[in-house]
């Protein structure tokens, strides 16, 4: 069945205008339709998801002639869409609750959770187009914040459990702490992972080794500088490249522990200028490129590791002994 929307319909905007702007004598209508007006202000779905709402109100309830004329005009437009709404409601199984021309004393609208009672006479019910099963509320559809649409986020407010208030409350009797024992007494209880004195699980399982067990990443041993960085620094031919000259040009700025680290040259990039380079270490690719470019490489000695004087004396004797042995073997 084709549920195409007819043009002459009473939309929710018309009800909003009637309930708010019709004057002081029909102010009671604003109270009766408070939920309906809120719905009209907050929901503005697209055409394929638009909610159809047609209301037929007895014109004799309104003493003002202007309001009566306005209602009669709206009533004529509503009756033209009556047959269409009957067809749409029958597809939802709600056709038994709708009868032409019979006012309803109480009507529940499941899509909005609205209940109209007492003197409000409704001849038609809200239906939804078949193309839209649900309509989601977004920040654009809600519009601006108002006092009548402020509410907390779903699930942000929960009632506290009242324990020990009887079995019918759900947390009576032992209040969920079980039958006796240390964990049912007052106080802080036991720490997490405690198993009564036996070997706990986190100690029974073996420790992981290597990276999985949290192996340290290691500390840097050098301040690395690539050939491309030296080329970009603009050194002239014959100049000396060292840790101090690189600092003065702003190429490196070591801080903390790195201030005491030596320089190492890496081979990323190319160098077109003949320079004198002083560093503690050179990578294999950097050494090959620098020698090919005609640079002078000076390898700085490393800082000797401090040892006890007694150990240093023994090391000196051992070095002297092995030197004599090498000399004897060469002859």
PDB file of C-alpha atoms in Angstrom:
ATOM      1  CA  UNK A   1       0.000   0.000   0.000  1.00  0.00           C
ATOM      2  CA  UNK A   2       1.331   3.423  -0.932  1.00  0.00           C
ATOM      3  CA  UNK A   3       1.343   5.777   2.067  1.00  0.00           C
ATOM      4  CA  UNK A   4       1.901   9.031   0.195  1.00  0.00           C
ATOM      5  CA  UNK A   5       1.326  12.094   2.357  1.00  0.00           C
ATOM      6  CA  UNK A   6      -1.637  14.295   1.351  1.00  0.00           C
ATOM      7  CA  UNK A   7      -1.223  18.047   1.404  1.00  0.00           C
ATOM      8  CA  UNK A   8      -4.187  19.194   3.548  1.00  0.00           C
ATOM      9  CA  UNK A   9      -3.032  18.048   6.991  1.00  0.00           C
ATOM     10  CA  UNK A  10      -3.015  19.585  10.420  1.00  0.00           C
ATOM     11  CA  UNK A  11       0.598  19.385  11.473  1.00  0.00           C
ATOM     12  CA  UNK A  12       1.928  19.704  14.970  1.00  0.00           C
ATOM     13  CA  UNK A  13       3.065  23.274  14.276  1.00  0.00           C
ATOM     14  CA  UNK A  14      -0.582  24.309  13.930  1.00  0.00           C
ATOM     15  CA  UNK A  15      -1.448  22.791  17.297  1.00  0.00           C
ATOM     16  CA  UNK A  16       1.512  24.590  18.826  1.00  0.00           C
ATOM     17  CA  UNK A  17       0.249  27.906  17.444  1.00  0.00           C
ATOM     18  CA  UNK A  18      -3.286  27.220  18.688  1.00  0.00           C
ATOM     19  CA  UNK A  19      -2.250  26.210  22.194  1.00  0.00           C
ATOM     20  CA  UNK A  20       0.087  29.127  22.848  1.00  0.00           C
ATOM     21  CA  UNK A  21      -1.149  32.081  20.824  1.00  0.00           C
ATOM     22  CA  UNK A  22      -4.960  31.943  21.060  1.00  0.00           C
ATOM     23  CA  UNK A  23      -5.435  34.245  24.032  1.00  0.00           C
ATOM     24  CA  UNK A  24      -6.225  34.244  27.737  1.00  0.00           C
ATOM     25  CA  UNK A  25      -9.703  32.628  27.557  1.00  0.00           C
ATOM     26  CA  UNK A  26      -8.427  29.317  26.229  1.00  0.00           C
ATOM     27  CA  UNK A  27      -5.327  29.163  28.386  1.00  0.00           C
ATOM     28  CA  UNK A  28      -6.549  25.849  29.789  1.00  0.00           C
ATOM     29  CA  UNK A  29      -5.775  24.350  26.405  1.00  0.00           C
ATOM     30  CA  UNK A  30      -2.077  25.009  26.973  1.00  0.00           C
ATOM     31  CA  UNK A  31      -2.216  22.916  30.126  1.00  0.00           C
ATOM     32  CA  UNK A  32      -4.120  20.082  28.451  1.00  0.00           C
ATOM     33  CA  UNK A  33      -1.716  20.008  25.524  1.00  0.00           C
ATOM     34  CA  UNK A  34       1.508  20.695  27.431  1.00  0.00           C
ATOM     35  CA  UNK A  35       3.075  17.385  26.410  1.00  0.00           C
ATOM     36  CA  UNK A  36       1.780  17.813  22.875  1.00  0.00           C
ATOM     37  CA  UNK A  37       3.335  21.283  22.535  1.00  0.00           C
ATOM     38  CA  UNK A  38       6.640  19.956  23.901  1.00  0.00           C
ATOM     39  CA  UNK A  39       6.524  17.258  21.265  1.00  0.00           C
ATOM     40  CA  UNK A  40       5.843  19.847  18.578  1.00  0.00           C
ATOM     41  CA  UNK A  41       8.808  21.974  19.664  1.00  0.00           C
ATOM     42  CA  UNK A  42      11.334  19.180  20.065  1.00  0.00           C
ATOM     43  CA  UNK A  43      10.613  16.898  17.098  1.00  0.00           C
ATOM     44  CA  UNK A  44      11.135  18.077  13.522  1.00  0.00           C
ATOM     45  CA  UNK A  45      11.759  14.921  11.477  1.00  0.00           C
ATOM     46  CA  UNK A  46      12.260  14.894   7.760  1.00  0.00           C
ATOM     47  CA  UNK A  47       9.412  14.319   5.295  1.00  0.00           C
ATOM     48  CA  UNK A  48       9.842  10.541   5.083  1.00  0.00           C
ATOM     49  CA  UNK A  49       9.917  10.312   8.882  1.00  0.00           C
ATOM     50  CA  UNK A  50       7.272  12.919   9.703  1.00  0.00           C
ATOM     51  CA  UNK A  51       4.707  12.095  12.307  1.00  0.00           C
ATOM     52  CA  UNK A  52       1.112  12.731  11.253  1.00  0.00           C
ATOM     53  CA  UNK A  53      -1.085  14.273  13.901  1.00  0.00           C
ATOM     54  CA  UNK A  54      -4.672  15.289  13.280  1.00  0.00           C
ATOM     55  CA  UNK A  55      -6.816  16.543  16.151  1.00  0.00           C
ATOM     56  CA  UNK A  56     -10.571  17.140  15.996  1.00  0.00           C
ATOM     57  CA  UNK A  57     -11.757  19.392  18.842  1.00  0.00           C
ATOM     58  CA  UNK A  58     -15.341  20.375  19.515  1.00  0.00           C
ATOM     59  CA  UNK A  59     -15.655  24.042  18.521  1.00  0.00           C
ATOM     60  CA  UNK A  60     -18.407  24.708  21.096  1.00  0.00           C
ATOM     61  CA  UNK A  61     -15.865  24.579  23.914  1.00  0.00           C
ATOM     62  CA  UNK A  62     -14.289  27.856  22.757  1.00  0.00           C
ATOM     63  CA  UNK A  63     -16.195  31.108  23.383  1.00  0.00           C
ATOM     64  CA  UNK A  64     -14.051  33.289  21.145  1.00  0.00           C
ATOM     65  CA  UNK A  65     -15.365  33.589  17.581  1.00  0.00           C
ATOM     66  CA  UNK A  66     -11.865  33.932  16.162  1.00  0.00           C
ATOM     67  CA  UNK A  67     -10.853  30.699  17.841  1.00  0.00           C
ATOM     68  CA  UNK A  68     -14.015  28.974  16.587  1.00  0.00           C
ATOM     69  CA  UNK A  69     -13.349  30.059  13.005  1.00  0.00           C
ATOM     70  CA  UNK A  70      -9.774  28.941  13.280  1.00  0.00           C
ATOM     71  CA  UNK A  71     -10.782  25.569  14.670  1.00  0.00           C
ATOM     72  CA  UNK A  72     -13.416  25.006  11.997  1.00  0.00           C
ATOM     73  CA  UNK A  73     -10.863  25.631   9.279  1.00  0.00           C
ATOM     74  CA  UNK A  74      -8.465  23.221  10.909  1.00  0.00           C
ATOM     75  CA  UNK A  75     -11.269  20.703  11.398  1.00  0.00           C
ATOM     76  CA  UNK A  76     -12.034  20.696   7.666  1.00  0.00           C
ATOM     77  CA  UNK A  77      -8.400  20.058   6.864  1.00  0.00           C
ATOM     78  CA  UNK A  78      -8.258  17.270   9.439  1.00  0.00           C
ATOM     79  CA  UNK A  79     -11.285  15.410   8.062  1.00  0.00           C
ATOM     80  CA  UNK A  80      -9.737  15.332   4.587  1.00  0.00           C
ATOM     81  CA  UNK A  81      -6.827  13.305   5.954  1.00  0.00           C
ATOM     82  CA  UNK A  82      -9.010  11.006   8.070  1.00  0.00           C
ATOM     83  CA  UNK A  83      -9.242   8.157   5.551  1.00  0.00           C
ATOM     84  CA  UNK A  84      -5.523   8.193   4.924  1.00  0.00           C
ATOM     85  CA  UNK A  85      -4.802   7.934   8.663  1.00  0.00           C
ATOM     86  CA  UNK A  86      -7.235   5.043   9.003  1.00  0.00           C
ATOM     87  CA  UNK A  87      -5.299   3.111   6.364  1.00  0.00           C
ATOM     88  CA  UNK A  88      -1.968   3.894   8.013  1.00  0.00           C
ATOM     89  CA  UNK A  89      -3.263   2.965  11.475  1.00  0.00           C
ATOM     90  CA  UNK A  90      -4.727  -0.314  10.227  1.00  0.00           C
ATOM     91  CA  UNK A  91      -1.244  -1.379   9.138  1.00  0.00           C
ATOM     92  CA  UNK A  92      -0.159  -0.815  12.745  1.00  0.00           C
ATOM     93  CA  UNK A  93      -3.118  -2.674  14.215  1.00  0.00           C
ATOM     94  CA  UNK A  94      -4.610   0.463  15.811  1.00  0.00           C
ATOM     95  CA  UNK A  95      -7.668   0.794  13.597  1.00  0.00           C
ATOM     96  CA  UNK A  96      -9.980  -0.611  16.292  1.00  0.00           C
ATOM     97  CA  UNK A  97      -9.294   2.405  18.516  1.00  0.00           C
ATOM     98  CA  UNK A  98     -10.330   4.940  15.860  1.00  0.00           C
ATOM     99  CA  UNK A  99     -13.911   5.670  14.905  1.00  0.00           C
ATOM    100  CA  UNK A 100     -15.006   8.495  12.709  1.00  0.00           C
ATOM    101  CA  UNK A 101     -16.748  11.308  14.585  1.00  0.00           C
ATOM    102  CA  UNK A 102     -16.630   9.639  18.011  1.00  0.00           C
ATOM    103  CA  UNK A 103     -14.709  11.652  20.621  1.00  0.00           C
ATOM    104  CA  UNK A 104     -12.411   9.618  22.875  1.00  0.00           C
ATOM    105  CA  UNK A 105     -12.366  10.285  26.617  1.00  0.00           C
ATOM    106  CA  UNK A 106      -8.949   8.666  27.063  1.00  0.00           C
ATOM    107  CA  UNK A 107      -6.425   7.865  24.352  1.00  0.00           C
ATOM    108  CA  UNK A 108      -2.847   6.615  24.706  1.00  0.00           C
ATOM    109  CA  UNK A 109      -0.357   7.454  21.977  1.00  0.00           C
ATOM    110  CA  UNK A 110       2.499   4.911  22.170  1.00  0.00           C
ATOM    111  CA  UNK A 111       4.933   6.897  20.008  1.00  0.00           C
ATOM    112  CA  UNK A 112       4.968   9.872  22.398  1.00  0.00           C
ATOM    113  CA  UNK A 113       3.762   8.351  25.698  1.00  0.00           C
ATOM    114  CA  UNK A 114       0.958  10.938  25.781  1.00  0.00           C
ATOM    115  CA  UNK A 115      -2.419  10.285  27.405  1.00  0.00           C
ATOM    116  CA  UNK A 116      -5.338  12.659  26.654  1.00  0.00           C
ATOM    117  CA  UNK A 117      -8.197  12.538  29.162  1.00  0.00           C
ATOM    118  CA  UNK A 118     -11.276  14.441  30.391  1.00  0.00           C
ATOM    119  CA  UNK A 119     -12.753  17.074  28.054  1.00  0.00           C
ATOM    120  CA  UNK A 120     -10.298  16.820  25.201  1.00  0.00           C
ATOM    121  CA  UNK A 121     -12.095  15.266  22.228  1.00  0.00           C
ATOM    122  CA  UNK A 122      -9.813  13.553  19.740  1.00  0.00           C
ATOM    123  CA  UNK A 123     -11.232  12.027  16.603  1.00  0.00           C
ATOM    124  CA  UNK A 124      -7.972  10.893  15.032  1.00  0.00           C
ATOM    125  CA  UNK A 125      -4.780   9.333  16.279  1.00  0.00           C
ATOM    126  CA  UNK A 126      -1.127   9.953  15.488  1.00  0.00           C
ATOM    127  CA  UNK A 127       0.347   7.532  12.948  1.00  0.00           C
ATOM    128  CA  UNK A 128       3.770   7.128  11.442  1.00  0.00           C
ATOM    129  CA  UNK A 129       4.788   6.649   7.834  1.00  0.00           C
ATOM    130  CA  UNK A 130       5.818   3.115   6.966  1.00  0.00           C
ATOM    131  CA  UNK A 131       9.248   4.300   5.778  1.00  0.00           C
ATOM    132  CA  UNK A 132      10.293   5.349   9.293  1.00  0.00           C
ATOM    133  CA  UNK A 133      10.313   2.749  12.027  1.00  0.00           C
ATOM    134  CA  UNK A 134      12.135   4.924  14.545  1.00  0.00           C
ATOM    135  CA  UNK A 135      13.106   8.573  14.856  1.00  0.00           C
ATOM    136  CA  UNK A 136      16.309   9.306  16.737  1.00  0.00           C
ATOM    137  CA  UNK A 137      16.741  12.493  18.703  1.00  0.00           C
ATOM    138  CA  UNK A 138      19.800  14.496  17.758  1.00  0.00           C
ATOM    139  CA  UNK A 139      21.070  17.865  18.838  1.00  0.00           C
ATOM    140  CA  UNK A 140      19.593  19.377  15.665  1.00  0.00           C
ATOM    141  CA  UNK A 141      16.154  17.833  16.220  1.00  0.00           C
ATOM    142  CA  UNK A 142      15.998  18.848  19.895  1.00  0.00           C
ATOM    143  CA  UNK A 143      16.692  22.478  19.124  1.00  0.00           C
ATOM    144  CA  UNK A 144      17.497  24.856  21.961  1.00  0.00           C
ATOM    145  CA  UNK A 145      17.378  23.928  25.625  1.00  0.00           C
ATOM    146  CA  UNK A 146      14.200  24.831  27.466  1.00  0.00           C
ATOM    147  CA  UNK A 147      12.972  24.328  31.003  1.00  0.00           C
ATOM    148  CA  UNK A 148      10.494  21.730  29.784  1.00  0.00           C
ATOM    149  CA  UNK A 149      13.063  19.524  28.005  1.00  0.00           C
ATOM    150  CA  UNK A 150      15.929  19.519  30.504  1.00  0.00           C
ATOM    151  CA  UNK A 151      16.652  16.041  31.845  1.00  0.00           C
ATOM    152  CA  UNK A 152      19.714  14.024  32.844  1.00  0.00           C
ATOM    153  CA  UNK A 153      21.359  11.589  30.488  1.00  0.00           C
ATOM    154  CA  UNK A 154      19.897   8.064  30.547  1.00  0.00           C
ATOM    155  CA  UNK A 155      21.737   5.945  33.091  1.00  0.00           C
ATOM    156  CA  UNK A 156      23.525   8.871  34.766  1.00  0.00           C
ATOM    157  CA  UNK A 157      21.311   8.803  37.871  1.00  0.00           C
ATOM    158  CA  UNK A 158      20.729   5.556  39.730  1.00  0.00           C
ATOM    159  CA  UNK A 159      18.996   4.866  43.018  1.00  0.00           C
ATOM    160  CA  UNK A 160      21.152   3.714  45.903  1.00  0.00           C
ATOM    161  CA  UNK A 161      20.626   0.189  47.182  1.00  0.00           C
ATOM    162  CA  UNK A 162      19.022   0.291  50.636  1.00  0.00           C
ATOM    163  CA  UNK A 163      20.366  -2.792  52.361  1.00  0.00           C
ATOM    164  CA  UNK A 164      18.922  -4.429  55.442  1.00  0.00           C
ATOM    165  CA  UNK A 165      15.355  -3.155  54.941  1.00  0.00           C
ATOM    166  CA  UNK A 166      13.588  -6.500  54.697  1.00  0.00           C
ATOM    167  CA  UNK A 167      13.683  -9.487  52.368  1.00  0.00           C
ATOM    168  CA  UNK A 168      11.130  -8.006  49.978  1.00  0.00           C
ATOM    169  CA  UNK A 169      13.465  -5.085  49.247  1.00  0.00           C
ATOM    170  CA  UNK A 170      15.943  -7.468  47.618  1.00  0.00           C
ATOM    171  CA  UNK A 171      18.882  -6.705  49.954  1.00  0.00           C
ATOM    172  CA  UNK A 172      17.472  -7.735  53.337  1.00  0.00           C
ATOM    173  CA  UNK A 173      18.779 -10.318  55.791  1.00  0.00           C
ATOM    174  CA  UNK A 174      22.507 -10.747  55.189  1.00  0.00           C
ATOM    175  CA  UNK A 175      22.547  -7.752  52.783  1.00  0.00           C
ATOM    176  CA  UNK A 176      24.443  -9.701  50.142  1.00  0.00           C
ATOM    177  CA  UNK A 177      27.437 -10.471  52.384  1.00  0.00           C
ATOM    178  CA  UNK A 178      26.694 -14.169  52.845  1.00  0.00           C
ATOM    179  CA  UNK A 179      26.662 -16.329  55.970  1.00  0.00           C
ATOM    180  CA  UNK A 180      29.326 -15.292  58.507  1.00  0.00           C
ATOM    181  CA  UNK A 181      33.050 -15.104  57.891  1.00  0.00           C
ATOM    182  CA  UNK A 182      35.616 -12.311  57.698  1.00  0.00           C
ATOM    183  CA  UNK A 183      34.096 -10.751  54.592  1.00  0.00           C
ATOM    184  CA  UNK A 184      30.692 -10.396  56.280  1.00  0.00           C
ATOM    185  CA  UNK A 185      32.029  -8.391  59.250  1.00  0.00           C
ATOM    186  CA  UNK A 186      32.269  -4.644  59.491  1.00  0.00           C
ATOM    187  CA  UNK A 187      35.500  -2.942  58.585  1.00  0.00           C
ATOM    188  CA  UNK A 188      37.686  -2.723  55.497  1.00  0.00           C
ATOM    189  CA  UNK A 189      37.695  -6.477  54.781  1.00  0.00           C
ATOM    190  CA  UNK A 190      40.704  -8.000  53.031  1.00  0.00           C
ATOM    191  CA  UNK A 191      42.998  -6.534  50.422  1.00  0.00           C
ATOM    192  CA  UNK A 192      42.544  -7.426  46.730  1.00  0.00           C
ATOM    193  CA  UNK A 193      44.226 -10.710  45.813  1.00  0.00           C
ATOM    194  CA  UNK A 194      44.331 -12.058  49.371  1.00  0.00           C
ATOM    195  CA  UNK A 195      43.327 -15.737  49.530  1.00  0.00           C
ATOM    196  CA  UNK A 196      43.305 -16.393  53.259  1.00  0.00           C
ATOM    197  CA  UNK A 197      47.032 -17.011  53.645  1.00  0.00           C
ATOM    198  CA  UNK A 198      47.594 -19.541  50.886  1.00  0.00           C
ATOM    199  CA  UNK A 199      49.833 -18.752  47.953  1.00  0.00           C
ATOM    200  CA  UNK A 200      47.816 -16.234  45.877  1.00  0.00           C
ATOM    201  CA  UNK A 201      47.262 -16.575  42.165  1.00  0.00           C
ATOM    202  CA  UNK A 202      49.499 -13.675  41.191  1.00  0.00           C
ATOM    203  CA  UNK A 203      52.411 -15.438  42.936  1.00  0.00           C
ATOM    204  CA  UNK A 204      51.600 -18.938  41.723  1.00  0.00           C
ATOM    205  CA  UNK A 205      51.858 -17.913  38.069  1.00  0.00           C
ATOM    206  CA  UNK A 206      55.383 -17.674  36.586  1.00  0.00           C
ATOM    207  CA  UNK A 207      56.882 -14.318  35.756  1.00  0.00           C
ATOM    208  CA  UNK A 208      57.247 -13.302  32.144  1.00  0.00           C
ATOM    209  CA  UNK A 209      60.723 -12.747  30.784  1.00  0.00           C
ATOM    210  CA  UNK A 210      62.030 -10.248  28.295  1.00  0.00           C
ATOM    211  CA  UNK A 211      59.857  -7.575  26.718  1.00  0.00           C
ATOM    212  CA  UNK A 212      56.617  -9.209  27.919  1.00  0.00           C
ATOM    213  CA  UNK A 213      57.819  -8.947  31.521  1.00  0.00           C
ATOM    214  CA  UNK A 214      58.572  -5.242  31.249  1.00  0.00           C
ATOM    215  CA  UNK A 215      62.175  -5.265  30.044  1.00  0.00           C
ATOM    216  CA  UNK A 216      63.658  -1.804  29.996  1.00  0.00           C
ATOM    217  CA  UNK A 217      64.018  -0.036  26.657  1.00  0.00           C
ATOM    218  CA  UNK A 218      67.641   0.783  27.407  1.00  0.00           C
ATOM    219  CA  UNK A 219      69.396   4.118  27.788  1.00  0.00           C
ATOM    220  CA  UNK A 220      71.053   5.925  24.870  1.00  0.00           C
ATOM    221  CA  UNK A 221      74.843   5.768  24.728  1.00  0.00           C
ATOM    222  CA  UNK A 222      75.455   8.455  22.086  1.00  0.00           C
ATOM    223  CA  UNK A 223      74.090  11.701  20.705  1.00  0.00           C
ATOM    224  CA  UNK A 224      73.278  10.684  17.092  1.00  0.00           C
ATOM    225  CA  UNK A 225      73.707  13.058  14.131  1.00  0.00           C
ATOM    226  CA  UNK A 226      73.066  12.133  10.478  1.00  0.00           C
ATOM    227  CA  UNK A 227      75.058  13.264   7.453  1.00  0.00           C
ATOM    228  CA  UNK A 228      71.984  15.076   6.110  1.00  0.00           C
ATOM    229  CA  UNK A 229      71.901  17.211   9.285  1.00  0.00           C
ATOM    230  CA  UNK A 230      75.568  18.149   8.888  1.00  0.00           C
ATOM    231  CA  UNK A 231      74.963  19.058   5.226  1.00  0.00           C
ATOM    232  CA  UNK A 232      71.998  21.263   6.186  1.00  0.00           C
ATOM    233  CA  UNK A 233      74.017  23.028   8.922  1.00  0.00           C
ATOM    234  CA  UNK A 234      76.111  24.790   6.269  1.00  0.00           C
ATOM    235  CA  UNK A 235      79.672  23.894   7.308  1.00  0.00           C
ATOM    236  CA  UNK A 236      82.373  25.317   5.030  1.00  0.00           C
ATOM    237  CA  UNK A 237      85.129  23.197   3.539  1.00  0.00           C
ATOM    238  CA  UNK A 238      87.884  22.347   6.016  1.00  0.00           C
ATOM    239  CA  UNK A 239      85.821  23.207   9.086  1.00  0.00           C
ATOM    240  CA  UNK A 240      85.779  20.975  12.137  1.00  0.00           C
ATOM    241  CA  UNK A 241      82.627  19.107  13.089  1.00  0.00           C
ATOM    242  CA  UNK A 242      82.487  18.178  16.753  1.00  0.00           C
ATOM    243  CA  UNK A 243      80.036  18.090  19.605  1.00  0.00           C
ATOM    244  CA  UNK A 244      80.793  21.722  20.492  1.00  0.00           C
ATOM    245  CA  UNK A 245      80.461  23.055  16.925  1.00  0.00           C
ATOM    246  CA  UNK A 246      77.143  21.249  16.465  1.00  0.00           C
ATOM    247  CA  UNK A 247      75.867  22.822  19.704  1.00  0.00           C
ATOM    248  CA  UNK A 248      76.967  26.296  18.611  1.00  0.00           C
ATOM    249  CA  UNK A 249      75.077  25.951  15.319  1.00  0.00           C
ATOM    250  CA  UNK A 250      71.945  24.787  17.177  1.00  0.00           C
ATOM    251  CA  UNK A 251      71.900  21.441  15.445  1.00  0.00           C
ATOM    252  CA  UNK A 252      71.760  19.537  18.732  1.00  0.00           C
ATOM    253  CA  UNK A 253      70.698  20.618  22.212  1.00  0.00           C
ATOM    254  CA  UNK A 254      71.217  17.705  24.602  1.00  0.00           C
ATOM    255  CA  UNK A 255      69.763  18.054  28.071  1.00  0.00           C
ATOM    256  CA  UNK A 256      69.776  16.053  31.272  1.00  0.00           C
ATOM    257  CA  UNK A 257      71.703  12.812  31.069  1.00  0.00           C
ATOM    258  CA  UNK A 258      72.424  13.312  27.346  1.00  0.00           C
ATOM    259  CA  UNK A 259      74.730  16.264  28.058  1.00  0.00           C
ATOM    260  CA  UNK A 260      77.496  13.827  29.054  1.00  0.00           C
ATOM    261  CA  UNK A 261      77.046  11.495  26.087  1.00  0.00           C
ATOM    262  CA  UNK A 262      79.558  11.431  23.188  1.00  0.00           C
ATOM    263  CA  UNK A 263      78.822  12.064  19.512  1.00  0.00           C
ATOM    264  CA  UNK A 264      78.057   9.386  16.946  1.00  0.00           C
ATOM    265  CA  UNK A 265      77.758  10.009  13.179  1.00  0.00           C
ATOM    266  CA  UNK A 266      75.086   8.072  11.274  1.00  0.00           C
ATOM    267  CA  UNK A 267      74.939   7.548   7.515  1.00  0.00           C
ATOM    268  CA  UNK A 268      71.515   8.902   6.570  1.00  0.00           C
ATOM    269  CA  UNK A 269      71.932  11.361   3.681  1.00  0.00           C
ATOM    270  CA  UNK A 270      74.963  12.587   1.742  1.00  0.00           C
ATOM    271  CA  UNK A 271      77.793  15.029   2.441  1.00  0.00           C
ATOM    272  CA  UNK A 272      79.336  17.063  -0.379  1.00  0.00           C
ATOM    273  CA  UNK A 273      81.901  19.106   1.626  1.00  0.00           C
ATOM    274  CA  UNK A 274      85.308  17.970   2.856  1.00  0.00           C
ATOM    275  CA  UNK A 275      85.263  18.355   6.637  1.00  0.00           C
ATOM    276  CA  UNK A 276      87.213  17.301   9.696  1.00  0.00           C
ATOM    277  CA  UNK A 277      84.852  15.248  11.827  1.00  0.00           C
ATOM    278  CA  UNK A 278      85.603  14.369  15.439  1.00  0.00           C
ATOM    279  CA  UNK A 279      83.308  11.811  17.051  1.00  0.00           C
ATOM    280  CA  UNK A 280      83.423   8.870  19.385  1.00  0.00           C
ATOM    281  CA  UNK A 281      81.862   6.487  16.881  1.00  0.00           C
ATOM    282  CA  UNK A 282      80.914   6.245  13.196  1.00  0.00           C
ATOM    283  CA  UNK A 283      78.401   3.879  11.670  1.00  0.00           C
ATOM    284  CA  UNK A 284      79.654   1.651   8.838  1.00  0.00           C
ATOM    285  CA  UNK A 285      77.632   3.476   6.158  1.00  0.00           C
ATOM    286  CA  UNK A 286      78.673   6.900   7.462  1.00  0.00           C
ATOM    287  CA  UNK A 287      82.337   5.929   7.513  1.00  0.00           C
ATOM    288  CA  UNK A 288      82.169   4.699   3.922  1.00  0.00           C
ATOM    289  CA  UNK A 289      80.423   7.858   2.654  1.00  0.00           C
ATOM    290  CA  UNK A 290      82.742  10.224   4.533  1.00  0.00           C
ATOM    291  CA  UNK A 291      85.874   8.508   3.279  1.00  0.00           C
ATOM    292  CA  UNK A 292      84.473   8.619  -0.246  1.00  0.00           C
ATOM    293  CA  UNK A 293      83.861  12.376   0.108  1.00  0.00           C
ATOM    294  CA  UNK A 294      87.444  12.963   1.268  1.00  0.00           C
ATOM    295  CA  UNK A 295      86.633  13.897   4.857  1.00  0.00           C
ATOM    296  CA  UNK A 296      89.065  13.445   7.728  1.00  0.00           C
ATOM    297  CA  UNK A 297      87.734  11.181  10.478  1.00  0.00           C
ATOM    298  CA  UNK A 298      89.083  11.447  14.026  1.00  0.00           C
ATOM    299  CA  UNK A 299      87.829   8.843  16.492  1.00  0.00           C
ATOM    300  CA  UNK A 300      87.911  10.247  20.027  1.00  0.00           C
ATOM    301  CA  UNK A 301      88.928   7.912  22.839  1.00  0.00           C
ATOM    302  CA  UNK A 302      86.303   6.800  25.263  1.00  0.00           C
ATOM    303  CA  UNK A 303      86.270   7.693  28.911  1.00  0.00           C
ATOM    304  CA  UNK A 304      87.979   5.047  31.001  1.00  0.00           C
ATOM    305  CA  UNK A 305      85.818   3.215  33.444  1.00  0.00           C
ATOM    306  CA  UNK A 306      86.727   3.884  37.049  1.00  0.00           C
ATOM    307  CA  UNK A 307      87.991   0.881  38.985  1.00  0.00           C
ATOM    308  CA  UNK A 308      89.519   0.418  42.413  1.00  0.00           C
ATOM    309  CA  UNK A 309      93.253   1.122  42.602  1.00  0.00           C
ATOM    310  CA  UNK A 310      94.004  -2.466  43.576  1.00  0.00           C
ATOM    311  CA  UNK A 311      92.037  -3.759  40.594  1.00  0.00           C
ATOM    312  CA  UNK A 312      93.725  -1.237  38.297  1.00  0.00           C
ATOM    313  CA  UNK A 313      97.157  -2.484  39.456  1.00  0.00           C
ATOM    314  CA  UNK A 314      96.189  -6.070  38.641  1.00  0.00           C
ATOM    315  CA  UNK A 315      94.828  -5.029  35.240  1.00  0.00           C
ATOM    316  CA  UNK A 316      98.097  -3.259  34.448  1.00  0.00           C
ATOM    317  CA  UNK A 317     100.092  -6.362  35.374  1.00  0.00           C
ATOM    318  CA  UNK A 318      97.806  -8.529  33.242  1.00  0.00           C
ATOM    319  CA  UNK A 319      98.149  -6.175  30.273  1.00  0.00           C
ATOM    320  CA  UNK A 320     101.949  -6.200  30.631  1.00  0.00           C
ATOM    321  CA  UNK A 321     101.998  -9.994  30.826  1.00  0.00           C
ATOM    322  CA  UNK A 322      99.861 -10.448  27.695  1.00  0.00           C
ATOM    323  CA  UNK A 323     101.924  -7.855  25.789  1.00  0.00           C
ATOM    324  CA  UNK A 324     105.104  -9.854  26.439  1.00  0.00           C
ATOM    325  CA  UNK A 325     103.345 -13.003  25.347  1.00  0.00           C
ATOM    326  CA  UNK A 326     102.218 -11.435  22.066  1.00  0.00           C
ATOM    327  CA  UNK A 327     105.717 -10.128  21.397  1.00  0.00           C
ATOM    328  CA  UNK A 328     107.227 -13.561  22.008  1.00  0.00           C
ATOM    329  CA  UNK A 329     104.701 -15.203  19.727  1.00  0.00           C
ATOM    330  CA  UNK A 330     105.418 -12.766  16.908  1.00  0.00           C
ATOM    331  CA  UNK A 331     109.130 -13.483  17.004  1.00  0.00           C
TER     332      UNK A 331
END
